CSV table of C-alpha atoms and ligand atoms in Angstrom, one decimal:
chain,number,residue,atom,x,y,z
A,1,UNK,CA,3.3,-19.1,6.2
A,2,UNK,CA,4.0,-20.1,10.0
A,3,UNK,CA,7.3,-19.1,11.0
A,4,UNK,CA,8.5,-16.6,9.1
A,5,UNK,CA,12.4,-15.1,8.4
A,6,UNK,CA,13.0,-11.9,6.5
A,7,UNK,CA,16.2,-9.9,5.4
A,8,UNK,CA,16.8,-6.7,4.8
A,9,UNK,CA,14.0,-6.1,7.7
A,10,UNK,CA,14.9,-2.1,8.1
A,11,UNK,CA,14.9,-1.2,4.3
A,12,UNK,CA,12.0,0.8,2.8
A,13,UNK,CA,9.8,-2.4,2.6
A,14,UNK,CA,11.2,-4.3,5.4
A,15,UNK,CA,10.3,-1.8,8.1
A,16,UNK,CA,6.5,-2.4,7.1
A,17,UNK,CA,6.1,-5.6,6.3
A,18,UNK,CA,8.1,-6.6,9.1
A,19,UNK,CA,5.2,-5.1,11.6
A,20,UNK,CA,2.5,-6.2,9.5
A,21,UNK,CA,3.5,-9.5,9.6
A,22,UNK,CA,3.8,-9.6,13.6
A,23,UNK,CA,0.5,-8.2,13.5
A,24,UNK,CA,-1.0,-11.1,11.6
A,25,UNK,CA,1.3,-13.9,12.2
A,26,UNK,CA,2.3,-13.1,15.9
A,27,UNK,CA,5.6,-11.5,17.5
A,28,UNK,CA,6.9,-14.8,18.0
A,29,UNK,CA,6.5,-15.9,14.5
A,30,UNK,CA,8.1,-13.3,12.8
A,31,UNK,CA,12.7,-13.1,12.9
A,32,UNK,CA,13.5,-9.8,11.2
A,33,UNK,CA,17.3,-9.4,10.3
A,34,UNK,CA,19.2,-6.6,9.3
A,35,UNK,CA,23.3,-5.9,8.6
A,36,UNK,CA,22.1,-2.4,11.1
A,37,UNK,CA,20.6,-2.7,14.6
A,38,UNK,CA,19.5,0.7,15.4
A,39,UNK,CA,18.2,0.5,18.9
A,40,UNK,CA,15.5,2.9,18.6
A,41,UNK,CA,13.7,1.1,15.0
A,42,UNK,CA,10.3,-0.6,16.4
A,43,UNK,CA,11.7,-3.2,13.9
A,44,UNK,CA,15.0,-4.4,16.5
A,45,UNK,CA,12.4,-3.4,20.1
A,46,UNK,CA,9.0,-5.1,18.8
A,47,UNK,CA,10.1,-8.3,18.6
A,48,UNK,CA,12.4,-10.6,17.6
A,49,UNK,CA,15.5,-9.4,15.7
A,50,UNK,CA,18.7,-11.0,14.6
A,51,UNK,CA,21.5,-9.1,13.3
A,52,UNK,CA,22.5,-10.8,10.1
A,53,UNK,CA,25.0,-9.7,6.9
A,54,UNK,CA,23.2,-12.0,4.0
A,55,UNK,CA,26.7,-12.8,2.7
A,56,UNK,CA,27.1,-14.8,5.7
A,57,UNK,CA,26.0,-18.0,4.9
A,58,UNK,CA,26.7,-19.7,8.2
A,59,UNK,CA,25.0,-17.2,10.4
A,60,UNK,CA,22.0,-17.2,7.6
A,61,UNK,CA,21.8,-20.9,7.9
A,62,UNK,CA,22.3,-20.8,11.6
A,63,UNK,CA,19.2,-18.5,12.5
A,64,UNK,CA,16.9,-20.5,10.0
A,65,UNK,CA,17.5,-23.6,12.1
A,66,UNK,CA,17.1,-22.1,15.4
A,67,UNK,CA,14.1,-20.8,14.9
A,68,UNK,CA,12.7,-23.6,12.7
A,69,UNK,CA,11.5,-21.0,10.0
A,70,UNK,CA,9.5,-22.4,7.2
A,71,UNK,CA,8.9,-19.3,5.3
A,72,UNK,CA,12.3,-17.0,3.7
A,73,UNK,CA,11.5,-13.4,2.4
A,74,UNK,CA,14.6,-11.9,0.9
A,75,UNK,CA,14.9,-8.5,0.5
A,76,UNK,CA,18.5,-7.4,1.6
A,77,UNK,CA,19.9,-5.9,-2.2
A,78,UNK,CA,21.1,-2.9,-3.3
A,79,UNK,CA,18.5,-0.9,-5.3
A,80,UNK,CA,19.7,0.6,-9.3
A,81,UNK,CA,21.2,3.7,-8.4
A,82,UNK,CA,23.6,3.0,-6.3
A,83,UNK,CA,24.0,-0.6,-7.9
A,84,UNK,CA,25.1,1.3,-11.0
A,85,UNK,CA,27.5,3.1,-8.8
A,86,UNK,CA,28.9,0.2,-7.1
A,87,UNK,CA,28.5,-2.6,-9.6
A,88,UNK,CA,30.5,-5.1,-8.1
A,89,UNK,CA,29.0,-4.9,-4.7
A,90,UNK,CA,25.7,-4.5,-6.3
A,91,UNK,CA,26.8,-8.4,-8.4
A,92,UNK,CA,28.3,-9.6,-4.6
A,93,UNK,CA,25.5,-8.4,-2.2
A,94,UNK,CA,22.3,-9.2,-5.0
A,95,UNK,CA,23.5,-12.6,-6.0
A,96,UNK,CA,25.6,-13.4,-3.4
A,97,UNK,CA,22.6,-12.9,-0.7
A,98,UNK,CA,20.3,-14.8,-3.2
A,99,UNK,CA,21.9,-17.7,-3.7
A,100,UNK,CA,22.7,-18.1,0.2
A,101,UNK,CA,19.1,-18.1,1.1
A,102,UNK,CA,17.9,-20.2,-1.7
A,103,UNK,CA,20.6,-22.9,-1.0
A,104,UNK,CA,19.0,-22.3,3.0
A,105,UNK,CA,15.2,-22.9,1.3
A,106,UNK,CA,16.5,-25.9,-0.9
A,107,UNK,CA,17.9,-27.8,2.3
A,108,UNK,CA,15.6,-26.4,4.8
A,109,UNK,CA,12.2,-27.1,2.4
A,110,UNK,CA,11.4,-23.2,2.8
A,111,UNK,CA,8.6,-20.9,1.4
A,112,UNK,CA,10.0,-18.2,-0.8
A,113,UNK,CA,9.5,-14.8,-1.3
A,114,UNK,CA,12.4,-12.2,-3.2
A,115,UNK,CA,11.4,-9.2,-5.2
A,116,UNK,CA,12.0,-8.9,-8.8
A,117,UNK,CA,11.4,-5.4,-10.1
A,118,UNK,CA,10.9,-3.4,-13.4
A,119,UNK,CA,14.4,-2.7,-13.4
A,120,UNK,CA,14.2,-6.3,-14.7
A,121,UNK,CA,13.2,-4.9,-18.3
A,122,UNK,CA,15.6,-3.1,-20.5
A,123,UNK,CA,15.7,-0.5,-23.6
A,124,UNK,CA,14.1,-3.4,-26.0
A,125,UNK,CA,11.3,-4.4,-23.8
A,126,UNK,CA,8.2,-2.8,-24.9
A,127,UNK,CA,7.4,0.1,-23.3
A,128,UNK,CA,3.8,0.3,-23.0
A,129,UNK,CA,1.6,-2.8,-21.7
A,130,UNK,CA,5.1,-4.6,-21.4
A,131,UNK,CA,3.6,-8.2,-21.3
A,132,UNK,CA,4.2,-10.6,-18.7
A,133,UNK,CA,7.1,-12.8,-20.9
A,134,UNK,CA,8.7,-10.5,-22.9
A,135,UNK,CA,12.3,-9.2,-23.8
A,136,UNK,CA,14.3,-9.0,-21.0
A,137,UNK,CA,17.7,-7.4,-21.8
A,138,UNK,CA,18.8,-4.7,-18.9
A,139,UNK,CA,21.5,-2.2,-19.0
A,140,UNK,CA,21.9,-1.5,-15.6
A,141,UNK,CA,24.0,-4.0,-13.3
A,142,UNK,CA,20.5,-3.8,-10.9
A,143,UNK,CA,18.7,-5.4,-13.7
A,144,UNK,CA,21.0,-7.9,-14.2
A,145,UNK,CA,20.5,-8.7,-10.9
A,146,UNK,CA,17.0,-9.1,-11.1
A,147,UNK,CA,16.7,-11.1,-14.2
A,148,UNK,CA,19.4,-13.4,-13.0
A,149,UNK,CA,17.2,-13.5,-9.9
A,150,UNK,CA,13.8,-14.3,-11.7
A,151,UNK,CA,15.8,-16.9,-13.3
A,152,UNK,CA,17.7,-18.6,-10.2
A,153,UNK,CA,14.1,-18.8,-8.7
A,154,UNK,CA,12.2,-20.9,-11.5
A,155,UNK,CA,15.7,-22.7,-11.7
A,156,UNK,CA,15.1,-24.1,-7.7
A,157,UNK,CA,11.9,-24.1,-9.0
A,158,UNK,CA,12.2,-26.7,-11.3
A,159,UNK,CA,14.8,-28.1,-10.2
A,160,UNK,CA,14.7,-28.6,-6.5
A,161,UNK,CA,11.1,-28.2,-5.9
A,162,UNK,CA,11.9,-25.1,-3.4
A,163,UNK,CA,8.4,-23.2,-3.5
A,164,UNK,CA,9.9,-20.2,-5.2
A,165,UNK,CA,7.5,-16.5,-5.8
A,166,UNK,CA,8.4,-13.4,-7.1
A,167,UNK,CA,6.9,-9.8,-8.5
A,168,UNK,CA,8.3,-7.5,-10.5
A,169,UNK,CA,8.1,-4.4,-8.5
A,170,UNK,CA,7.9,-1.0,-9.6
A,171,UNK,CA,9.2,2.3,-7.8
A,172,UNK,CA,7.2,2.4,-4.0
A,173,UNK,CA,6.1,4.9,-2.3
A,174,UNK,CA,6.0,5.2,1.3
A,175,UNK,CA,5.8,7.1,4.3
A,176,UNK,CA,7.8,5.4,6.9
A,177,UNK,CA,11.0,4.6,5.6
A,178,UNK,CA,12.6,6.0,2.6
A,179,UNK,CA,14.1,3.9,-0.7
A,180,UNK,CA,17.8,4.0,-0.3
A,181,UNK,CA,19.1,5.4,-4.2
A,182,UNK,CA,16.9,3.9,-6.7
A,183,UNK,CA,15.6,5.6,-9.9
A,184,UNK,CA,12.1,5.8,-8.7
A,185,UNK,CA,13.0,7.6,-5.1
A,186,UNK,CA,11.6,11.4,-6.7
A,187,UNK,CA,8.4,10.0,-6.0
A,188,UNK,CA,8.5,9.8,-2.5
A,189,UNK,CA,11.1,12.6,-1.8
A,190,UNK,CA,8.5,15.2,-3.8
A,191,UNK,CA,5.8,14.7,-0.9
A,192,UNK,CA,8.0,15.1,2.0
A,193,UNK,CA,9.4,18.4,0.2
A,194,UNK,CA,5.8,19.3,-1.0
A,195,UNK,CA,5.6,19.6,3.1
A,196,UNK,CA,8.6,20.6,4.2
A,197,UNK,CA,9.5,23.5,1.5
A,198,UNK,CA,6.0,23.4,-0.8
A,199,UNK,CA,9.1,22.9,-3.9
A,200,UNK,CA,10.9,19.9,-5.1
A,201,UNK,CA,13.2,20.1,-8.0
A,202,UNK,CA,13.2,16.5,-10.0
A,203,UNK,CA,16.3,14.7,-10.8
A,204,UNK,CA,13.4,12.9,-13.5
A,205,UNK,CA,12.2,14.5,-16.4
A,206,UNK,CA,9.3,15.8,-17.1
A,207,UNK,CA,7.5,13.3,-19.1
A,208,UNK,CA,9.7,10.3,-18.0
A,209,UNK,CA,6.6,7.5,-17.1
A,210,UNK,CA,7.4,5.1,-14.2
A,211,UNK,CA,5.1,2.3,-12.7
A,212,UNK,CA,4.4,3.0,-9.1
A,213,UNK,CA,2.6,1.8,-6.1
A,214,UNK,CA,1.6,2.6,-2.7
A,215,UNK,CA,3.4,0.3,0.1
A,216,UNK,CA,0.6,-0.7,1.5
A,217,UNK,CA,-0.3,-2.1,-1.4
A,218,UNK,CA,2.7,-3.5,-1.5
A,219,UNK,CA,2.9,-5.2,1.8
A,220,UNK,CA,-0.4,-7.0,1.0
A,221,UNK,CA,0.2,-8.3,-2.1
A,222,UNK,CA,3.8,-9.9,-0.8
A,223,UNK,CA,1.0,-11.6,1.7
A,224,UNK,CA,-1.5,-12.3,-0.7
A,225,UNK,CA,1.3,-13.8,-3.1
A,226,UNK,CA,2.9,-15.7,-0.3
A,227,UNK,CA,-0.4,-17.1,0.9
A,228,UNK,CA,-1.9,-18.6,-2.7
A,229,UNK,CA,-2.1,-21.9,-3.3
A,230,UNK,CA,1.0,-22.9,-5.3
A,231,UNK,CA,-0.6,-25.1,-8.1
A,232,UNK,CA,-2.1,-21.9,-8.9
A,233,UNK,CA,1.0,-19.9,-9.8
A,234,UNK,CA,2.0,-20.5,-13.4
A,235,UNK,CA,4.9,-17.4,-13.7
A,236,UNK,CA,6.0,-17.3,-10.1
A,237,UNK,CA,9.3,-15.6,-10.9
A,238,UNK,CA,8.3,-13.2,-11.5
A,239,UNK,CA,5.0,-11.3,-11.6
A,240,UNK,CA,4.2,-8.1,-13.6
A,241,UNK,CA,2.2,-5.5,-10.8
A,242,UNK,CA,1.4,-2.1,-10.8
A,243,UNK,CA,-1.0,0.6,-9.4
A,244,UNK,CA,-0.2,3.6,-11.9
A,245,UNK,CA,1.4,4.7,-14.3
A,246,UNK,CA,3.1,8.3,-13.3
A,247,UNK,CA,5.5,11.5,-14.9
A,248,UNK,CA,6.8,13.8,-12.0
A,249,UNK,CA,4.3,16.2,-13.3
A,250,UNK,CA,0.9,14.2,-12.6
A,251,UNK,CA,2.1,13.9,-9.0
A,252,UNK,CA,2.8,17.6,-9.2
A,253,UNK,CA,-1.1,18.2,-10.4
A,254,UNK,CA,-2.2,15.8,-7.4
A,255,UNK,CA,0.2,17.4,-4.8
A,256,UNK,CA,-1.4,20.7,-5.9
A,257,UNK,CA,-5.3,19.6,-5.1
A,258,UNK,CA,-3.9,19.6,-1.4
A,259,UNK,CA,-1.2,22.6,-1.7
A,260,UNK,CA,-2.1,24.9,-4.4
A,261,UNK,CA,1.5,26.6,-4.0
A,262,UNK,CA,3.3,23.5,-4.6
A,263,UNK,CA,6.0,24.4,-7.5
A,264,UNK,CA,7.9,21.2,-9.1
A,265,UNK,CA,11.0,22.4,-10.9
A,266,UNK,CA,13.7,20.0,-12.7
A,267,UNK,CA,17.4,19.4,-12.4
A,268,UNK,CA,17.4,16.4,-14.3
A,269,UNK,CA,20.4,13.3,-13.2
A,270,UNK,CA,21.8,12.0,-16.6
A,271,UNK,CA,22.4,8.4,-14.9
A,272,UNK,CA,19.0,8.3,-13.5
A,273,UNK,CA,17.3,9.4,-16.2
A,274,UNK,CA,19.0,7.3,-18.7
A,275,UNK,CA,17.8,4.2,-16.3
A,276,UNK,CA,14.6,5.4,-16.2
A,277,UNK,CA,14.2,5.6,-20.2
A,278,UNK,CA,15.2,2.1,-20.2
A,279,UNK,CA,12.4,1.0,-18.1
A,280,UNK,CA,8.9,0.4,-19.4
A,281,UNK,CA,6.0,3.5,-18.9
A,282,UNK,CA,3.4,1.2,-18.4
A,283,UNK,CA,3.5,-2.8,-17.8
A,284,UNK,CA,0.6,-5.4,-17.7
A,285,UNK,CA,-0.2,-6.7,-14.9
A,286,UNK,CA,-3.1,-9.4,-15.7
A,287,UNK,CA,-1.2,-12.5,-15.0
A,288,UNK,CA,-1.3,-11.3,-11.3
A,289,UNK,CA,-4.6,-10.6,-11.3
A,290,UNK,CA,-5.5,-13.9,-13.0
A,291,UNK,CA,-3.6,-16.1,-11.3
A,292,UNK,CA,-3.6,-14.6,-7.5
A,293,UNK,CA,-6.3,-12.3,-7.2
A,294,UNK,CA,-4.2,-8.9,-7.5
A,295,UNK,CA,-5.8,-6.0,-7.0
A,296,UNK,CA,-4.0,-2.8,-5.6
A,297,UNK,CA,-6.5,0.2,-3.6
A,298,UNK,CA,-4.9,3.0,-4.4
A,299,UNK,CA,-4.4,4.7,-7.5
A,300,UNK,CA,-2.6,8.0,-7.8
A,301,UNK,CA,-5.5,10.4,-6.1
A,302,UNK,CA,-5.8,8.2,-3.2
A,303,UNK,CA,-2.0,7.4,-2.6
A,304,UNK,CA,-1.4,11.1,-2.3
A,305,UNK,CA,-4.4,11.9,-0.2
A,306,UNK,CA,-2.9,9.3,2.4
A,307,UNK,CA,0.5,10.4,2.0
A,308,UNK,CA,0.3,14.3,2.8
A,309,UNK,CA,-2.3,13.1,5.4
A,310,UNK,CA,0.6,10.6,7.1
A,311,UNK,CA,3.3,12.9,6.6
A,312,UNK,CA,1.0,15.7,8.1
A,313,UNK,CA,0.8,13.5,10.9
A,314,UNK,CA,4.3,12.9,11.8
A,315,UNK,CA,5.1,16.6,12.1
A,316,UNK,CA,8.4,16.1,9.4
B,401,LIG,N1,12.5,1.4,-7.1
B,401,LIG,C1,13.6,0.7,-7.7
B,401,LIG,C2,14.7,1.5,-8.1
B,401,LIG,O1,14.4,2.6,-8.5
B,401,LIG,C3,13.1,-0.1,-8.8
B,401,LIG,O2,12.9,-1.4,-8.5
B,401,LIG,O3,15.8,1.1,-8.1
């Protein structure tokens, strides 16, 4: 990766990868894009930032030539939730954005990057150690998304030659900017409540086990992925990764290491659950580690350590 253009620069993982990148790549090497441009994000003041509304194949195309790009990361999309509430603009925004910016890779010879996720997996997948290649039949318009979007990757793949790489992400936590209505969000909303009100009440039931992983885990593997050689990568679209394997109540014991008052109550949200129970608990991830080197550093304990300590910090 040299020059690098990414979409959906403000979302959840945008925001952060955006900066880390600029860190590592340089300012001048780095076009963040967005459909918003808040004036006071570090994302649109930091360096260089293009507005850009990933339907919009001409302005898409436009910016990729003037800045002579040679690396795409995709990550405008709707996430399930609100994908299952809009299905049609979750279908037009998902695919439509997709197929704009691998046409842009196929003509332009681009890098690729576009996360997959485990919403990729459905009610038949197995649940526990979900293997790499496995049943893949979602119920949720989110996972059709996804799977269509593991599959349009391996098809430029083959196809066109367009250097195509993916993971299957699962719910991410983070401090900086929070997941806009996906299933997994109760994970990062219970540590900003744990400060803010020392309760959270759980639209997931108790019970309900989710893959998760800390975003700065995240951000590096992206990196890590990105910067592999290629003749390594076997699956490329897309890779099962993980860092733990979570029910609302093992935060809840973590939370309470660091707040013994902390009291997790549940009000359980029949559509997010019912996506949730259709995910896997638990999925394998040693076809990343194999063929890449992944390796996240933090597992539950340390994730929440950093997170109270980082929210602590910013005075919420
Ligand atoms: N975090 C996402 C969601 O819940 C899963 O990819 O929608």
């Amino acid at each position: 990766m040299k020059k690098i253009i990414i979409t959906g620069a403000l979302g959840q993982i945008g925001s952060e990868l955006t900066m880390k990148l600029r860190e590592l790549y340089g300012k001048d090497n780095v076009v963040a894009t967005d459909i918003r441009e808040p004036k006071d994000s570090k994302v649109v003041t930091d360096g260089i930032f293009e507005q850009l509304d990933v339907t919009d194949a001409d302005r898409m195309k436009a910016l990729v030539e003037k800045y002579e790009v040679d690396t795409f990361i995709h990550l405008a999309a709707l996430l399930s939730a609100v994908a299952e509430a809009k299905p049609k603009l979750a279908w037009d925004l998902n695919m439509g954005g997709l197929l704009n910016a691998l046409e842009i890779a196929r003509e332009h010879n681009l890098k690729f990057f576009t996360p997959s996720s485990i919403g990729a997996f459905g009610p038949e997948t197995p649940k526990d150690q979900t293997p790499q290649v496995t049943i893949q039949r979602p119920t949720t318009m989110y996972g059709v998304t996804k799977v269509s979007g593991e599959l349009l990757g391996d098809y430029y793949f083959q196809k066109f030659g367009v250097d195509t790489r993916s993971v299957r992400f699962p719910g991410l936590i983070s401090h900086e900017t929070l997941p806009g209505g996906g299933t997994t969000d109760y994970a990062v909303d219970i540590y900003f409540e744990a400060l803010k009100n020392n309760a959270y009440t759980s639209f997931i039931g108790k019970g309900t086990y989710m893959d998760m992983m800390y975003m700065s885990d995240a951000v590096d593997l992206i990196i890590q992925l990105m910067e592999a050689p290629s003749e390594q990568l076997k699956c490329r679209n897309a890779y099962n990764v993980s860092a733990m394997s979570v029910a609302p109540e093992d935060i809840e014991r973590e939370i309470q290491k660091h707040l013994p008052e902390f009291k997790l109550t549940y009000e359980v949200d029949p559509v997010r659950q019912a996506i949730a129970e259709s995910w896997p608990n638990a999925i394998d991830t040693s076809a990343a580690q194999e063929e890449w080197g992944f390796s996240p550093q933090f597992d539950l304990e340390k994730m929440t350590n950093d997170m109270l300590q980082q929210l602590n910090n910013k005075e919420i």
